PDB file of C-alpha atoms in Angstrom:
ATOM      1  CA  UNK F   1     -49.306  41.061 -29.801  1.00 39.00           C
ATOM      2  CA  UNK F   2     -45.974  41.637 -31.492  1.00 48.00           C
ATOM      3  CA  UNK F   3     -45.599  41.091 -35.217  1.00 53.00           C
ATOM      4  CA  UNK F   4     -44.097  37.722 -36.008  1.00 60.00           C
ATOM      5  CA  UNK F   5     -40.529  37.919 -37.299  1.00 74.00           C
ATOM      6  CA  UNK F   6     -39.812  35.680 -40.284  1.00 83.00           C
ATOM      7  CA  UNK F   7     -36.204  35.032 -41.208  1.00 87.00           C
ATOM      8  CA  UNK F   8     -35.366  35.070 -44.893  1.00 88.00           C
ATOM      9  CA  UNK F   9     -33.446  31.908 -45.865  1.00 87.00           C
ATOM     10  CA  UNK F  10     -31.441  33.937 -48.402  1.00 88.00           C
ATOM     11  CA  UNK F  11     -30.250  36.144 -45.550  1.00 92.00           C
ATOM     12  CA  UNK F  12     -29.193  33.057 -43.605  1.00 91.00           C
ATOM     13  CA  UNK F  13     -27.379  31.659 -46.641  1.00 89.00           C
ATOM     14  CA  UNK F  14     -25.493  34.924 -47.082  1.00 90.00           C
ATOM     15  CA  UNK F  15     -24.538  34.958 -43.414  1.00 92.00           C
ATOM     16  CA  UNK F  16     -23.265  31.375 -43.580  1.00 89.00           C
ATOM     17  CA  UNK F  17     -21.236  32.175 -46.691  1.00 87.00           C
ATOM     18  CA  UNK F  18     -19.501  35.005 -44.829  1.00 89.00           C
ATOM     19  CA  UNK F  19     -19.103  32.878 -41.691  1.00 88.00           C
ATOM     20  CA  UNK F  20     -17.323  30.181 -43.706  1.00 83.00           C
ATOM     21  CA  UNK F  21     -14.969  32.536 -45.567  1.00 83.00           C
ATOM     22  CA  UNK F  22     -14.760  35.584 -43.256  1.00 88.00           C
ATOM     23  CA  UNK F  23     -14.576  37.546 -46.490  1.00 87.00           C
ATOM     24  CA  UNK F  24     -17.504  39.418 -48.087  1.00 88.00           C
ATOM     25  CA  UNK F  25     -16.115  39.291 -51.623  1.00 86.00           C
ATOM     26  CA  UNK F  26     -15.529  35.518 -51.475  1.00 83.00           C
ATOM     27  CA  UNK F  27     -18.989  35.022 -49.970  1.00 84.00           C
ATOM     28  CA  UNK F  28     -20.571  37.044 -52.789  1.00 83.00           C
ATOM     29  CA  UNK F  29     -18.745  34.995 -55.422  1.00 81.00           C
ATOM     30  CA  UNK F  30     -19.851  31.713 -53.855  1.00 74.00           C
ATOM     31  CA  UNK F  31     -23.487  32.875 -53.783  1.00 79.00           C
ATOM     32  CA  UNK F  32     -23.455  34.443 -57.244  1.00 78.00           C
ATOM     33  CA  UNK F  33     -24.534  37.879 -56.015  1.00 83.00           C
ATOM     34  CA  UNK F  34     -22.882  41.257 -55.450  1.00 87.00           C
ATOM     35  CA  UNK F  35     -20.899  42.135 -52.350  1.00 88.00           C
ATOM     36  CA  UNK F  36     -23.416  44.864 -51.518  1.00 90.00           C
ATOM     37  CA  UNK F  37     -26.218  42.273 -51.571  1.00 90.00           C
ATOM     38  CA  UNK F  38     -24.352  40.072 -49.098  1.00 91.00           C
ATOM     39  CA  UNK F  39     -23.771  43.068 -46.851  1.00 90.00           C
ATOM     40  CA  UNK F  40     -27.449  44.060 -47.019  1.00 93.00           C
ATOM     41  CA  UNK F  41     -28.552  40.522 -46.171  1.00 93.00           C
ATOM     42  CA  UNK F  42     -26.298  40.345 -43.121  1.00 93.00           C
ATOM     43  CA  UNK F  43     -27.305  43.814 -41.941  1.00 92.00           C
ATOM     44  CA  UNK F  44     -31.000  42.955 -42.270  1.00 92.00           C
ATOM     45  CA  UNK F  45     -30.474  39.715 -40.342  1.00 93.00           C
ATOM     46  CA  UNK F  46     -28.652  41.582 -37.554  1.00 93.00           C
ATOM     47  CA  UNK F  47     -31.490  44.108 -37.448  1.00 92.00           C
ATOM     48  CA  UNK F  48     -34.143  41.384 -37.140  1.00 91.00           C
ATOM     49  CA  UNK F  49     -32.230  39.522 -34.410  1.00 92.00           C
ATOM     50  CA  UNK F  50     -31.198  42.668 -32.576  1.00 91.00           C
ATOM     51  CA  UNK F  51     -27.559  41.719 -32.279  1.00 93.00           C
ATOM     52  CA  UNK F  52     -24.220  41.994 -34.047  1.00 94.00           C
ATOM     53  CA  UNK F  53     -23.258  38.784 -35.834  1.00 94.00           C
ATOM     54  CA  UNK F  54     -20.026  39.990 -37.421  1.00 92.00           C
ATOM     55  CA  UNK F  55     -17.381  42.393 -36.192  1.00 91.00           C
ATOM     56  CA  UNK F  56     -16.194  44.231 -39.309  1.00 86.00           C
ATOM     57  CA  UNK F  57     -13.273  46.535 -39.928  1.00 83.00           C
ATOM     58  CA  UNK F  58     -11.502  47.749 -43.066  1.00 77.00           C
ATOM     59  CA  UNK F  59      -8.994  44.882 -42.717  1.00 80.00           C
ATOM     60  CA  UNK F  60     -10.841  41.910 -41.232  1.00 85.00           C
ATOM     61  CA  UNK F  61     -14.131  40.187 -40.489  1.00 89.00           C
ATOM     62  CA  UNK F  62     -14.688  38.028 -37.422  1.00 90.00           C
ATOM     63  CA  UNK F  63     -17.650  36.298 -35.854  1.00 92.00           C
ATOM     64  CA  UNK F  64     -19.131  37.595 -32.621  1.00 93.00           C
ATOM     65  CA  UNK F  65     -20.310  35.183 -29.924  1.00 93.00           C
ATOM     66  CA  UNK F  66     -23.879  35.494 -31.261  1.00 94.00           C
ATOM     67  CA  UNK F  67     -22.592  34.910 -34.781  1.00 92.00           C
ATOM     68  CA  UNK F  68     -20.903  31.689 -33.694  1.00 92.00           C
ATOM     69  CA  UNK F  69     -24.103  30.566 -31.992  1.00 92.00           C
ATOM     70  CA  UNK F  70     -26.189  31.247 -35.108  1.00 93.00           C
ATOM     71  CA  UNK F  71     -24.122  29.047 -37.465  1.00 91.00           C
ATOM     72  CA  UNK F  72     -25.506  25.706 -36.271  1.00 87.00           C
ATOM     73  CA  UNK F  73     -29.059  27.033 -35.905  1.00 91.00           C
ATOM     74  CA  UNK F  74     -29.030  28.528 -39.401  1.00 89.00           C
ATOM     75  CA  UNK F  75     -27.796  25.279 -40.911  1.00 85.00           C
ATOM     76  CA  UNK F  76     -30.543  23.341 -39.118  1.00 85.00           C
ATOM     77  CA  UNK F  77     -33.236  25.731 -40.358  1.00 86.00           C
ATOM     78  CA  UNK F  78     -32.020  25.580 -43.968  1.00 81.00           C
ATOM     79  CA  UNK F  79     -31.779  21.781 -43.807  1.00 78.00           C
ATOM     80  CA  UNK F  80     -35.384  21.613 -42.526  1.00 80.00           C
ATOM     81  CA  UNK F  81     -36.469  23.764 -45.443  1.00 76.00           C
ATOM     82  CA  UNK F  82     -34.638  21.457 -47.877  1.00 71.00           C
ATOM     83  CA  UNK F  83     -36.288  18.413 -46.298  1.00 69.00           C
ATOM     84  CA  UNK F  84     -39.768  19.937 -46.602  1.00 72.00           C
ATOM     85  CA  UNK F  85     -39.246  20.864 -50.245  1.00 66.00           C
ATOM     86  CA  UNK F  86     -37.782  17.422 -51.017  1.00 63.00           C
ATOM     87  CA  UNK F  87     -40.683  15.686 -49.283  1.00 63.00           C
ATOM     88  CA  UNK F  88     -43.391  17.407 -51.284  1.00 66.00           C
ATOM     89  CA  UNK F  89     -41.766  17.909 -54.676  1.00 62.00           C
ATOM     90  CA  UNK F  90     -43.676  15.990 -57.324  1.00 53.00           C
ATOM     91  CA  UNK F  91     -40.420  14.672 -58.797  1.00 56.00           C
ATOM     92  CA  UNK F  92     -38.890  13.714 -55.447  1.00 53.00           C
ATOM     93  CA  UNK F  93     -37.532  10.127 -55.516  1.00 55.00           C
ATOM     94  CA  UNK F  94     -39.733   7.736 -53.563  1.00 58.00           C
ATOM     95  CA  UNK F  95     -39.647   4.101 -52.588  1.00 75.00           C
ATOM     96  CA  UNK F  96     -37.406   1.796 -50.583  1.00 82.00           C
ATOM     97  CA  UNK F  97     -33.731   0.935 -51.028  1.00 89.00           C
ATOM     98  CA  UNK F  98     -32.754  -2.427 -49.548  1.00 92.00           C
ATOM     99  CA  UNK F  99     -29.118  -1.808 -48.667  1.00 94.00           C
ATOM    100  CA  UNK F 100     -26.518  -4.317 -47.487  1.00 94.00           C
ATOM    101  CA  UNK F 101     -23.199  -3.249 -45.936  1.00 94.00           C
ATOM    102  CA  UNK F 102     -20.265  -5.080 -44.418  1.00 94.00           C
ATOM    103  CA  UNK F 103     -19.556  -4.613 -40.731  1.00 92.00           C
ATOM    104  CA  UNK F 104     -16.197  -2.939 -41.278  1.00 91.00           C
ATOM    105  CA  UNK F 105     -17.887  -0.092 -43.158  1.00 90.00           C
ATOM    106  CA  UNK F 106     -19.713   0.782 -39.959  1.00 88.00           C
ATOM    107  CA  UNK F 107     -16.297   1.810 -38.581  1.00 84.00           C
ATOM    108  CA  UNK F 108     -15.977   4.452 -41.308  1.00 83.00           C
ATOM    109  CA  UNK F 109     -18.102   7.561 -41.799  1.00 81.00           C
ATOM    110  CA  UNK F 110     -20.558   5.512 -43.879  1.00 86.00           C
ATOM    111  CA  UNK F 111     -23.379   5.778 -41.279  1.00 86.00           C
ATOM    112  CA  UNK F 112     -22.942   9.551 -41.135  1.00 82.00           C
ATOM    113  CA  UNK F 113     -23.111   9.892 -44.935  1.00 83.00           C
ATOM    114  CA  UNK F 114     -26.122   7.585 -45.059  1.00 86.00           C
ATOM    115  CA  UNK F 115     -27.824   9.838 -42.519  1.00 82.00           C
ATOM    116  CA  UNK F 116     -27.128  12.868 -44.708  1.00 79.00           C
ATOM    117  CA  UNK F 117     -28.605  11.043 -47.718  1.00 81.00           C
ATOM    118  CA  UNK F 118     -31.758  10.130 -45.807  1.00 80.00           C
ATOM    119  CA  UNK F 119     -32.204  13.702 -44.577  1.00 77.00           C
ATOM    120  CA  UNK F 120     -31.894  14.995 -48.151  1.00 76.00           C
ATOM    121  CA  UNK F 121     -34.357  12.418 -49.517  1.00 78.00           C
ATOM    122  CA  UNK F 122     -37.018  11.893 -46.825  1.00 76.00           C
ATOM    123  CA  UNK F 123     -39.369  10.176 -49.293  1.00 76.00           C
ATOM    124  CA  UNK F 124     -36.882   7.343 -49.722  1.00 81.00           C
ATOM    125  CA  UNK F 125     -36.884   4.582 -47.103  1.00 83.00           C
ATOM    126  CA  UNK F 126     -33.701   2.570 -46.492  1.00 88.00           C
ATOM    127  CA  UNK F 127     -33.647  -0.866 -44.909  1.00 91.00           C
ATOM    128  CA  UNK F 128     -30.194  -1.978 -43.798  1.00 91.00           C
ATOM    129  CA  UNK F 129     -28.694  -5.480 -43.667  1.00 93.00           C
ATOM    130  CA  UNK F 130     -25.204  -6.077 -42.235  1.00 93.00           C
ATOM    131  CA  UNK F 131     -23.232  -9.152 -43.274  1.00 91.00           C
ATOM    132  CA  UNK F 132     -20.238 -10.613 -45.091  1.00 91.00           C
ATOM    133  CA  UNK F 133     -19.531  -9.527 -48.658  1.00 88.00           C
ATOM    134  CA  UNK F 134     -20.205 -13.000 -50.109  1.00 88.00           C
ATOM    135  CA  UNK F 135     -23.538 -13.273 -48.269  1.00 90.00           C
ATOM    136  CA  UNK F 136     -24.617  -9.796 -49.357  1.00 92.00           C
ATOM    137  CA  UNK F 137     -23.634 -10.526 -52.965  1.00 90.00           C
ATOM    138  CA  UNK F 138     -25.830 -13.649 -52.870  1.00 92.00           C
ATOM    139  CA  UNK F 139     -28.756 -11.662 -51.469  1.00 93.00           C
ATOM    140  CA  UNK F 140     -28.308  -9.160 -54.283  1.00 92.00           C
ATOM    141  CA  UNK F 141     -28.344 -11.890 -56.925  1.00 90.00           C
ATOM    142  CA  UNK F 142     -31.474 -13.400 -55.353  1.00 92.00           C
ATOM    143  CA  UNK F 143     -33.246 -10.050 -55.574  1.00 89.00           C
ATOM    144  CA  UNK F 144     -33.379  -9.538 -51.808  1.00 93.00           C
ATOM    145  CA  UNK F 145     -31.133  -6.449 -51.887  1.00 93.00           C
ATOM    146  CA  UNK F 146     -31.016  -3.464 -54.212  1.00 91.00           C
ATOM    147  CA  UNK F 147     -27.491  -2.285 -53.342  1.00 92.00           C
ATOM    148  CA  UNK F 148     -24.646  -3.783 -51.366  1.00 93.00           C
ATOM    149  CA  UNK F 149     -21.461  -2.065 -50.225  1.00 93.00           C
ATOM    150  CA  UNK F 150     -18.418  -4.052 -49.239  1.00 92.00           C
ATOM    151  CA  UNK F 151     -15.087  -5.469 -50.328  1.00 93.00           C
ATOM    152  CA  UNK F 152     -13.782  -7.044 -53.535  1.00 92.00           C
ATOM    153  CA  UNK F 153     -10.400  -8.172 -54.818  1.00 93.00           C
ATOM    154  CA  UNK F 154      -8.661  -5.652 -57.086  1.00 92.00           C
ATOM    155  CA  UNK F 155      -8.881  -8.155 -59.967  1.00 93.00           C
ATOM    156  CA  UNK F 156     -12.701  -8.145 -59.828  1.00 91.00           C
ATOM    157  CA  UNK F 157     -14.789  -5.728 -61.874  1.00 88.00           C
ATOM    158  CA  UNK F 158     -18.310  -5.893 -60.424  1.00 85.00           C
ATOM    159  CA  UNK F 159     -19.663  -2.769 -58.794  1.00 87.00           C
ATOM    160  CA  UNK F 160     -18.551   0.864 -58.546  1.00 87.00           C
ATOM    161  CA  UNK F 161     -15.213   1.274 -56.797  1.00 90.00           C
ATOM    162  CA  UNK F 162     -15.311   3.710 -53.882  1.00 89.00           C
ATOM    163  CA  UNK F 163     -11.687   3.478 -52.753  1.00 89.00           C
ATOM    164  CA  UNK F 164      -8.664   1.164 -52.572  1.00 91.00           C
ATOM    165  CA  UNK F 165      -7.523  -0.061 -49.147  1.00 92.00           C
ATOM    166  CA  UNK F 166      -4.369  -1.717 -47.821  1.00 93.00           C
ATOM    167  CA  UNK F 167      -4.640  -4.936 -45.820  1.00 94.00           C
ATOM    168  CA  UNK F 168      -2.816  -5.582 -42.543  1.00 93.00           C
ATOM    169  CA  UNK F 169      -2.262  -8.390 -40.075  1.00 94.00           C
ATOM    170  CA  UNK F 170      -3.490  -7.799 -36.522  1.00 94.00           C
ATOM    171  CA  UNK F 171      -2.167  -9.929 -33.659  1.00 91.00           C
ATOM    172  CA  UNK F 172      -1.759  -9.832 -29.859  1.00 83.00           C
ATOM    173  CA  UNK F 173       0.952  -7.410 -28.774  1.00 78.00           C
ATOM    174  CA  UNK F 174       4.430  -8.915 -28.697  1.00 79.00           C
ATOM    175  CA  UNK F 175       3.525 -11.970 -30.777  1.00 82.00           C
ATOM    176  CA  UNK F 176       6.456 -13.558 -32.620  1.00 83.00           C
ATOM    177  CA  UNK F 177       6.135 -15.709 -35.731  1.00 82.00           C
ATOM    178  CA  UNK F 178       9.179 -18.001 -36.124  1.00 85.00           C
ATOM    179  CA  UNK F 179       9.475 -19.508 -39.610  1.00 83.00           C
ATOM    180  CA  UNK F 180       8.668 -23.008 -38.340  1.00 86.00           C
ATOM    181  CA  UNK F 181       5.514 -21.927 -36.471  1.00 89.00           C
ATOM    182  CA  UNK F 182       2.051 -22.559 -37.917  1.00 94.00           C
ATOM    183  CA  UNK F 183       0.184 -19.250 -38.077  1.00 94.00           C
ATOM    184  CA  UNK F 184      -3.067 -19.325 -36.030  1.00 95.00           C
ATOM    185  CA  UNK F 185      -5.673 -17.612 -38.196  1.00 96.00           C
ATOM    186  CA  UNK F 186      -8.626 -15.716 -36.761  1.00 96.00           C
ATOM    187  CA  UNK F 187     -10.962 -15.281 -39.744  1.00 96.00           C
ATOM    188  CA  UNK F 188     -14.430 -15.025 -41.168  1.00 95.00           C
ATOM    189  CA  UNK F 189     -16.075 -18.221 -42.496  1.00 93.00           C
ATOM    190  CA  UNK F 190     -15.193 -19.710 -45.875  1.00 90.00           C
ATOM    191  CA  UNK F 191     -16.078 -17.388 -48.756  1.00 87.00           C
ATOM    192  CA  UNK F 192     -14.818 -14.145 -47.231  1.00 91.00           C
ATOM    193  CA  UNK F 193     -12.422 -12.003 -49.270  1.00 93.00           C
ATOM    194  CA  UNK F 194     -10.021 -11.450 -46.379  1.00 94.00           C
ATOM    195  CA  UNK F 195      -9.862 -15.155 -45.535  1.00 95.00           C
ATOM    196  CA  UNK F 196      -9.065 -16.155 -49.130  1.00 94.00           C
ATOM    197  CA  UNK F 197      -6.407 -13.463 -49.474  1.00 95.00           C
ATOM    198  CA  UNK F 198      -4.771 -14.442 -46.183  1.00 96.00           C
ATOM    199  CA  UNK F 199      -4.603 -18.147 -47.048  1.00 96.00           C
ATOM    200  CA  UNK F 200      -3.329 -17.442 -50.562  1.00 96.00           C
ATOM    201  CA  UNK F 201      -0.674 -15.079 -49.205  1.00 96.00           C
ATOM    202  CA  UNK F 202       0.572 -17.558 -46.594  1.00 95.00           C
ATOM    203  CA  UNK F 203       0.542 -20.469 -49.069  1.00 96.00           C
ATOM    204  CA  UNK F 204       2.484 -18.437 -51.624  1.00 95.00           C
ATOM    205  CA  UNK F 205       5.140 -17.577 -49.050  1.00 93.00           C
ATOM    206  CA  UNK F 206       5.376 -21.180 -47.825  1.00 94.00           C
ATOM    207  CA  UNK F 207       4.131 -20.421 -44.324  1.00 94.00           C
ATOM    208  CA  UNK F 208       2.133 -23.081 -42.475  1.00 95.00           C
ATOM    209  CA  UNK F 209      -1.217 -21.997 -41.020  1.00 96.00           C
ATOM    210  CA  UNK F 210      -4.253 -23.360 -39.206  1.00 96.00           C
ATOM    211  CA  UNK F 211      -7.689 -22.042 -38.309  1.00 96.00           C
ATOM    212  CA  UNK F 212      -7.734 -20.964 -34.671  1.00 95.00           C
ATOM    213  CA  UNK F 213     -11.013 -18.998 -34.509  1.00 96.00           C
ATOM    214  CA  UNK F 214     -13.840 -18.459 -36.994  1.00 96.00           C
ATOM    215  CA  UNK F 215     -16.810 -16.098 -36.731  1.00 95.00           C
ATOM    216  CA  UNK F 216     -19.082 -14.079 -38.983  1.00 93.00           C
ATOM    217  CA  UNK F 217     -18.795 -11.127 -36.610  1.00 93.00           C
ATOM    218  CA  UNK F 218     -15.955  -8.624 -36.968  1.00 93.00           C
ATOM    219  CA  UNK F 219     -16.370  -7.650 -33.338  1.00 91.00           C
ATOM    220  CA  UNK F 220     -15.888 -11.297 -32.298  1.00 94.00           C
ATOM    221  CA  UNK F 221     -12.745 -11.605 -34.434  1.00 94.00           C
ATOM    222  CA  UNK F 222     -11.191  -8.495 -32.928  1.00 92.00           C
ATOM    223  CA  UNK F 223     -12.072  -9.719 -29.429  1.00 92.00           C
ATOM    224  CA  UNK F 224     -10.432 -13.066 -30.214  1.00 93.00           C
ATOM    225  CA  UNK F 225      -7.240 -11.322 -31.318  1.00 92.00           C
ATOM    226  CA  UNK F 226      -7.164  -9.258 -28.143  1.00 89.00           C
ATOM    227  CA  UNK F 227      -7.654 -12.500 -26.171  1.00 89.00           C
ATOM    228  CA  UNK F 228      -4.611 -14.059 -27.841  1.00 89.00           C
ATOM    229  CA  UNK F 229      -6.255 -16.598 -30.164  1.00 92.00           C
ATOM    230  CA  UNK F 230      -4.170 -15.604 -33.154  1.00 93.00           C
ATOM    231  CA  UNK F 231      -3.767 -13.226 -36.074  1.00 95.00           C
ATOM    232  CA  UNK F 232      -6.480 -11.724 -38.297  1.00 95.00           C
ATOM    233  CA  UNK F 233      -6.233 -10.113 -41.747  1.00 95.00           C
ATOM    234  CA  UNK F 234      -8.285  -6.917 -41.911  1.00 94.00           C
ATOM    235  CA  UNK F 235      -8.362  -3.510 -43.644  1.00 93.00           C
ATOM    236  CA  UNK F 236      -5.642  -1.062 -42.658  1.00 90.00           C
ATOM    237  CA  UNK F 237      -8.198   1.495 -41.426  1.00 87.00           C
ATOM    238  CA  UNK F 238      -8.708  -0.669 -38.327  1.00 86.00           C
ATOM    239  CA  UNK F 239      -5.132   0.081 -37.229  1.00 79.00           C
ATOM    240  CA  UNK F 240      -6.190   2.676 -34.644  1.00 70.00           C
ATOM    241  CA  UNK F 241      -9.037   0.706 -33.135  1.00 74.00           C
ATOM    242  CA  UNK F 242      -8.502   0.742 -29.405  1.00 67.00           C
ATOM    243  CA  UNK F 243      -6.401  -2.142 -27.994  1.00 71.00           C
ATOM    244  CA  UNK F 244      -5.956  -3.762 -31.415  1.00 78.00           C
ATOM    245  CA  UNK F 245      -2.207  -4.064 -32.108  1.00 78.00           C
ATOM    246  CA  UNK F 246      -1.041  -4.794 -35.636  1.00 79.00           C
ATOM    247  CA  UNK F 247       1.969  -6.820 -36.692  1.00 83.00           C
ATOM    248  CA  UNK F 248       5.214  -5.024 -37.330  1.00 76.00           C
ATOM    249  CA  UNK F 249       6.310  -4.968 -40.998  1.00 78.00           C
ATOM    250  CA  UNK F 250       8.198  -8.087 -42.036  1.00 82.00           C
ATOM    251  CA  UNK F 251       6.771 -10.476 -39.440  1.00 86.00           C
ATOM    252  CA  UNK F 252       4.265 -11.876 -41.933  1.00 91.00           C
ATOM    253  CA  UNK F 253       4.108 -11.593 -45.736  1.00 92.00           C
ATOM    254  CA  UNK F 254       2.385  -8.545 -47.181  1.00 93.00           C
ATOM    255  CA  UNK F 255      -1.148  -9.024 -48.469  1.00 94.00           C
ATOM    256  CA  UNK F 256      -2.527  -7.446 -51.664  1.00 95.00           C
ATOM    257  CA  UNK F 257      -4.826  -4.432 -51.566  1.00 95.00           C
ATOM    258  CA  UNK F 258      -8.614  -4.672 -51.724  1.00 95.00           C
ATOM    259  CA  UNK F 259     -11.302  -2.325 -53.018  1.00 93.00           C
ATOM    260  CA  UNK F 260     -14.474  -1.144 -51.328  1.00 93.00           C
ATOM    261  CA  UNK F 261     -17.388  -0.942 -53.741  1.00 91.00           C
ATOM    262  CA  UNK F 262     -21.085  -0.248 -54.189  1.00 91.00           C
ATOM    263  CA  UNK F 263     -22.882  -2.797 -56.379  1.00 90.00           C
ATOM    264  CA  UNK F 264     -26.385  -3.255 -57.812  1.00 88.00           C
ATOM    265  CA  UNK F 265     -28.102  -6.130 -59.657  1.00 79.00           C
ATOM    266  CA  UNK F 266     -27.965  -4.222 -62.920  1.00 72.00           C
ATOM    267  CA  UNK F 267     -24.811  -3.245 -64.779  1.00 60.00           C
ATOM    268  CA  UNK F 268     -25.912   0.384 -64.616  1.00 60.00           C
ATOM    269  CA  UNK F 269     -27.600   1.625 -61.445  1.00 55.00           C
ATOM    270  CA  UNK F 270     -30.970   3.296 -61.952  1.00 59.00           C
ATOM    271  CA  UNK F 271     -33.367   5.492 -59.996  1.00 73.00           C
ATOM    272  CA  UNK F 272     -32.913   5.714 -56.209  1.00 82.00           C
ATOM    273  CA  UNK F 273     -30.063   3.174 -56.274  1.00 86.00           C
ATOM    274  CA  UNK F 274     -28.128   5.364 -58.719  1.00 84.00           C
ATOM    275  CA  UNK F 275     -28.817   8.403 -56.527  1.00 84.00           C
ATOM    276  CA  UNK F 276     -27.405   6.607 -53.478  1.00 88.00           C
ATOM    277  CA  UNK F 277     -24.272   5.388 -55.279  1.00 87.00           C
ATOM    278  CA  UNK F 278     -23.611   8.827 -56.769  1.00 85.00           C
ATOM    279  CA  UNK F 279     -23.905  10.292 -53.270  1.00 84.00           C
ATOM    280  CA  UNK F 280     -21.382   7.772 -51.900  1.00 85.00           C
ATOM    281  CA  UNK F 281     -18.976   8.469 -54.773  1.00 82.00           C
ATOM    282  CA  UNK F 282     -19.282  12.210 -54.167  1.00 78.00           C
ATOM    283  CA  UNK F 283     -18.323  11.681 -50.526  1.00 77.00           C
ATOM    284  CA  UNK F 284     -15.375   9.334 -51.103  1.00 73.00           C
ATOM    285  CA  UNK F 285     -12.935  11.683 -49.276  1.00 68.00           C
ATOM    286  CA  UNK F 286     -15.235  11.472 -46.226  1.00 62.00           C
ATOM    287  CA  UNK F 287     -15.820   7.741 -46.638  1.00 61.00           C
ATOM    288  CA  UNK F 288     -12.127   6.926 -46.485  1.00 56.00           C
ATOM    289  CA  UNK F 289     -12.270   6.168 -42.840  1.00 50.00           C
ATOM    290  CA  UNK F 290     -12.057   8.453 -39.894  1.00 46.00           C
ATOM    291  CA  UNK F 291     -11.020   5.871 -37.332  1.00 42.00           C
ATOM    292  CA  UNK F 292     -13.437   5.160 -34.497  1.00 42.00           C
ATOM    293  CA  UNK F 293     -12.447   3.368 -31.259  1.00 42.00           C
ATOM    294  CA  UNK F 294     -14.456   0.242 -30.467  1.00 40.00           C
TER     295      UNK F 294
END
């Protein structure tokens, strides 16, 4: 029976550092070790696996085919190790976070970041509720949620701001809006931030409007717009959603910006809730949406 080969996680970390930079000196600096240590780690890993992972010359470093294949596997192995250590550490955060999010956030990278958080903290359970901002805020006040993430007006102060977002009008392609025409609104029910902002904006500009379609589902609103029911006010990050045309500038008055936030019942988040919010804040560049077709 052959001796079992055990891979050293430090060797894998050194390999990944070189794979990301293609530079041994930069990899050594990022890992806080000497260049010779990085080189020894990679050489030992190649010896154990019986293959060349890096093609090295005096001028360049490049990944071999086996090196490319190892990147994903090494990351998975190191993540499993992190999960095991997190699960059994005595000080690992435990419990349940009751989280509420608005539907539009599901069209950002929020689910992906939430998955990363759960993998890093396996002892924490997260229950998820999707709804309108006003409904989620009420659930928070009633003690039925621990954290909610959604939209607020820029004049409001509750919660931790994640990012500021422009608002846009979305309407069926080719729709015209003559000054004398009443604008058919496709909106969420009364109490929604976008509905209030849209009505205030139209009233301020002197434009007539009427409710043409109301639903608590973002998907239903977007379907209604595609079907020609009217115009809906929504975040600008929806602009590349498939088959959802937006109004050309100048056809309707500009709406003010909004802010996406994370909010807790307490003025200062504590424990697991604080850990979740700090994770979201740390990933704000990723949260600012990568657009996903519906």
